[in-house]
Short mmCIF file of C-alpha atoms and ligand atoms in Angstrom, two decimals:
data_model
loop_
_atom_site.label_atom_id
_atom_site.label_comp_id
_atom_site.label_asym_id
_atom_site.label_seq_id
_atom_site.Cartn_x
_atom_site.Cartn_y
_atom_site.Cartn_z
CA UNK A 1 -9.51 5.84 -40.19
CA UNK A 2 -11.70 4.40 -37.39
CA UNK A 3 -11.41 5.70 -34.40
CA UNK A 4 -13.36 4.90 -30.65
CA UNK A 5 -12.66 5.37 -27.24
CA UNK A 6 -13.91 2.96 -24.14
CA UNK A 7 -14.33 5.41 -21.24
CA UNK A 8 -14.18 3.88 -17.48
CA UNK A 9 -13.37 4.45 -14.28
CA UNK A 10 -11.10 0.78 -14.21
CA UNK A 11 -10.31 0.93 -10.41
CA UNK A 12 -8.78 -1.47 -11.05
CA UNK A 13 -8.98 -2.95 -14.50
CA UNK A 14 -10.35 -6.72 -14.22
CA UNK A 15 -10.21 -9.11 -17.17
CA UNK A 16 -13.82 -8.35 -18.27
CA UNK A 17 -12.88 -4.64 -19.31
CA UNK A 18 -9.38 -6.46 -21.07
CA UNK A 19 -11.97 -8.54 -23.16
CA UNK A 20 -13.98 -6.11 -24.18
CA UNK A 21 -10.57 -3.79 -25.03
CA UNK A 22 -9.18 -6.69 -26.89
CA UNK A 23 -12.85 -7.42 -28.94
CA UNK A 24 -13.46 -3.86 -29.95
CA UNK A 25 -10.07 -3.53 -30.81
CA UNK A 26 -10.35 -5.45 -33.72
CA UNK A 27 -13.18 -3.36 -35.21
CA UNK A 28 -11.29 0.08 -35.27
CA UNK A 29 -7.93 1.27 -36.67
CA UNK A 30 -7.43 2.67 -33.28
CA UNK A 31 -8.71 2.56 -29.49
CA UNK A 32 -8.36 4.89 -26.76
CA UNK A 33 -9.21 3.42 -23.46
CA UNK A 34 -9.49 6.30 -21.76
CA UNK A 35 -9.33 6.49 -17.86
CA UNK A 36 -11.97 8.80 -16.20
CA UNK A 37 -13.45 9.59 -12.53
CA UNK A 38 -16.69 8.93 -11.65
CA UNK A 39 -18.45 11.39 -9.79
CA UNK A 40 -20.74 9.02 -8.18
CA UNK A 41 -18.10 7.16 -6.37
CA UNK A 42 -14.55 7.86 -4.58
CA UNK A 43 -11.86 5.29 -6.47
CA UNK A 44 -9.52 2.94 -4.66
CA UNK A 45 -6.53 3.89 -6.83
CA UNK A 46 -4.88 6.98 -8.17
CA UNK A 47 -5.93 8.11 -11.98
CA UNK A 48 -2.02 7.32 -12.18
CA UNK A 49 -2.07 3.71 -10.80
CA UNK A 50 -5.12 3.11 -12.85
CA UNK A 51 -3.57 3.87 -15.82
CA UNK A 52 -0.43 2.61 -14.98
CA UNK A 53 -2.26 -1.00 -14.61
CA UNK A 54 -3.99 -0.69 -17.84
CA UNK A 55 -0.93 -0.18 -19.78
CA UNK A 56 1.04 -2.96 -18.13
CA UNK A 57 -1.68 -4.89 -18.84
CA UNK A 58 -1.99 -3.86 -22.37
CA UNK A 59 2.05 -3.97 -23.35
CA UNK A 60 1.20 -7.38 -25.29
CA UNK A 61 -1.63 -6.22 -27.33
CA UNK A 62 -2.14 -4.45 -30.52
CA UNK A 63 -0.18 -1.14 -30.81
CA UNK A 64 -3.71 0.39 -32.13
CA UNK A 65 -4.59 0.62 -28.28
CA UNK A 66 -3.73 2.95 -26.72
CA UNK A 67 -4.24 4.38 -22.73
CA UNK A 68 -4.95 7.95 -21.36
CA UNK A 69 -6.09 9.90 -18.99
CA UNK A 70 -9.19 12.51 -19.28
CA UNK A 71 -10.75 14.87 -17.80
CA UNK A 72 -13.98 16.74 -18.20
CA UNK A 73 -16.93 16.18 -20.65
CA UNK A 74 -16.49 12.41 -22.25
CA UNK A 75 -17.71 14.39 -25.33
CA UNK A 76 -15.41 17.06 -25.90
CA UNK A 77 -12.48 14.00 -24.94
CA UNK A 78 -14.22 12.03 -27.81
CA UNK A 79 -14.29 14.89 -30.53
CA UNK A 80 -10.88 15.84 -29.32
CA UNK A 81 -9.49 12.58 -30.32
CA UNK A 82 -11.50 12.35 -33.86
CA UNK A 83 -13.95 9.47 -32.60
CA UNK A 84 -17.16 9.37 -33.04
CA UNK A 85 -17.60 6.13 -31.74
CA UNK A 86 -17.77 5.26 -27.85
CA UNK A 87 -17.26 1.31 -26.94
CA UNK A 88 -18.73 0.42 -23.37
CA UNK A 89 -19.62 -3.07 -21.94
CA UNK A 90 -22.41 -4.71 -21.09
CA UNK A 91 -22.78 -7.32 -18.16
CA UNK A 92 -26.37 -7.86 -17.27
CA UNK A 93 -29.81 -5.61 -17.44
CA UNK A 94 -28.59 -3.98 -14.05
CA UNK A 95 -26.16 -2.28 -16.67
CA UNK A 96 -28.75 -1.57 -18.90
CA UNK A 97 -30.35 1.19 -16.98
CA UNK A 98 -27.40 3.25 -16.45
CA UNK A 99 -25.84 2.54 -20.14
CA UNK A 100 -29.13 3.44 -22.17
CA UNK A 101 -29.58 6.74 -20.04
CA UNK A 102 -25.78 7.97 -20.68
CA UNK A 103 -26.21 7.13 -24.12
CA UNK A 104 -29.21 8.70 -24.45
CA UNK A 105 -27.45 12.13 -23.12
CA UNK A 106 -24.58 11.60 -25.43
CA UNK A 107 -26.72 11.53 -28.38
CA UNK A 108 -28.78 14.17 -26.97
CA UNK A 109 -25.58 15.98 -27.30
CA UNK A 110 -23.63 15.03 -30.09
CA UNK A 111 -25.58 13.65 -33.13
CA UNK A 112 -22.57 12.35 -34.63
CA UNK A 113 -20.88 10.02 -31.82
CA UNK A 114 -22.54 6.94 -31.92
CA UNK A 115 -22.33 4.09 -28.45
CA UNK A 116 -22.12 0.72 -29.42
CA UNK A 117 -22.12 -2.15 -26.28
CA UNK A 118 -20.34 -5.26 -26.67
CA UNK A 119 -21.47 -8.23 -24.67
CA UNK A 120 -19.31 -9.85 -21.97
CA UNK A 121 -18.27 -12.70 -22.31
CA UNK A 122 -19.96 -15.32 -20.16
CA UNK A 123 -16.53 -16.01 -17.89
CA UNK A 124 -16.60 -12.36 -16.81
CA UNK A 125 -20.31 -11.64 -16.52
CA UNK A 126 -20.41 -11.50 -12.76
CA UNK A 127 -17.01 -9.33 -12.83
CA UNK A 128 -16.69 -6.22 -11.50
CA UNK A 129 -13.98 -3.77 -10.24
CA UNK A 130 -15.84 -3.63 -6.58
CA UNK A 131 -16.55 -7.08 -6.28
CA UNK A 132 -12.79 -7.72 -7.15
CA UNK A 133 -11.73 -5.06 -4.33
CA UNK A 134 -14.21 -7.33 -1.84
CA UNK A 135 -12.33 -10.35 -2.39
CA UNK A 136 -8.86 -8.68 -1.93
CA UNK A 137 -10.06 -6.85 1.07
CA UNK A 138 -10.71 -10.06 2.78
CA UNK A 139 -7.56 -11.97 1.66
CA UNK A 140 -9.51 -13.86 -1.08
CA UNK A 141 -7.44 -14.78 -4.59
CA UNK A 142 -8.14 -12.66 -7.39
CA UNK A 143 -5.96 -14.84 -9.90
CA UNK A 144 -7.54 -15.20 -13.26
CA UNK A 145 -10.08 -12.21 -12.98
CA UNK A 146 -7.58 -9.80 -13.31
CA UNK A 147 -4.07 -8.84 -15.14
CA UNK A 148 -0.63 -9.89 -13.10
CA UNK A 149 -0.07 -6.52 -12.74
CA UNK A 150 -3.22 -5.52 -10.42
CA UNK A 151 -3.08 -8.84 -7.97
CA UNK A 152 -0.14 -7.30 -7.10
CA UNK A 153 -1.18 -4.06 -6.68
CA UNK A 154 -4.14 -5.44 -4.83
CA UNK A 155 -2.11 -7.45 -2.41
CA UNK A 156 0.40 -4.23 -1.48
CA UNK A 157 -2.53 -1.94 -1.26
CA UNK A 158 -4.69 -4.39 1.23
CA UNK A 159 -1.61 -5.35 3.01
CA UNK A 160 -1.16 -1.95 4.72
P1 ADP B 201 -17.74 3.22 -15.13
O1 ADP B 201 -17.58 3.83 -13.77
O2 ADP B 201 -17.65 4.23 -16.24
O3 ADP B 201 -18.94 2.32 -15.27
P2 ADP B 201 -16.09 0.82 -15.12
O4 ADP B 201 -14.60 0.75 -15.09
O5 ADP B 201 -16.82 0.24 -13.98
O6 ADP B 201 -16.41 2.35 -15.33
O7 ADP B 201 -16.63 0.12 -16.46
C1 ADP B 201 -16.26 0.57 -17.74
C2 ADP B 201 -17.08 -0.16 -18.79
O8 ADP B 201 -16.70 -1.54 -18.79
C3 ADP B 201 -18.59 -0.14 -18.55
O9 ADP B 201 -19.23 -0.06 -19.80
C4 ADP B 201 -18.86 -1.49 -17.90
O10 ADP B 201 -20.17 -1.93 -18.13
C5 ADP B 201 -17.84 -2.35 -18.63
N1 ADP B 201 -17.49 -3.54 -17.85
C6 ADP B 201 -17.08 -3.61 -16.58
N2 ADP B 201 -16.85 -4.89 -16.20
C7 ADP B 201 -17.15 -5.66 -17.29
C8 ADP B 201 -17.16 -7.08 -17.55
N3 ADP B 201 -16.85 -7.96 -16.60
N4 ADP B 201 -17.56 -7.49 -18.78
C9 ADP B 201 -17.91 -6.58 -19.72
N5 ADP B 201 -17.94 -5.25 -19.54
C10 ADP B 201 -17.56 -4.78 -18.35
#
């Protein structure tokens, strides 16, 4: 059985992160998105809300996804869960930088997991969770960038 996970922070989960879910979905008998923090950066939501999004957004698709929450090394998260694969996106070389260095470390650290990228799709290459928390922020419309589910979110959260 195949087995990856796609670590990310998804504060809040956009429709570029659903592609790449629903893509590399279809190359493994199962797919744990799993729901981290970043240390780099404070997140807008709660590790609850964000994974409450994600699975709303996710009830439709394939019952080989599935959504959690982790904490700790992405590693040990990985091994814990039998995959030795870890899915992540790719936008534009800004991403590059970032991507090739963590991957770097993973291998570093774990011969056996393996990162693959998968290419956005064109649509959702300028998509990002900040630049969708800009637009809602200033009253912009966020429809068709991101699942029902998190517009609505957005709007209660920027309301207040
Ligand atoms: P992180 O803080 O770990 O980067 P994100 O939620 O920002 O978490 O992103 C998770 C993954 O999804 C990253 O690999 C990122 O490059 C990818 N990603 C984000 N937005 C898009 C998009 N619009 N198209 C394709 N991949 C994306």
């Amino acid at each position: 059985m195949k087995t990856a996970v796609y670590p990310g922070t998804f504060d809040p989960v956009t429709n570029g992160h659903i592609d790449i879910i629903e893509r590399a979905s279809k190359l493994f008998d199962r797919l744990y998105v799993l729901v981290g923090e970043n240390p780099q950066k404070e997140t807008t939501f709660t590790a609850e809300d964000r994974v409450e999004m994600l699975k709303n957004a996710l009830k439709k698709h394939s019952s080989r996804v599935s959504v959690e929450h982790f904490e700790g090394l992405l590693l040990d998260y990985a091994k814990k869960k039998r995959s030795n694969v870890i899915v992540r996106g790719l936008r534009a070389i800004s991403d590059f930088e970032y991507e090739f260095q963590r991957a770097q470390f993973n291998r570093e650290f774990a011969k056996d997991i393996e990162t693959i990228f998968i290419m956005t799709k064109d649509d959702y290459a300028f998509l990002s969770s900040s630049i969708i928390k800009e637009i809602a922020m200033f009253g912009g419309s966020v429809k068709g960038f991101v699942p029902e589910i998190v517009e609505k979110k957005l709007k209660e959260k920027f309301r207040k």
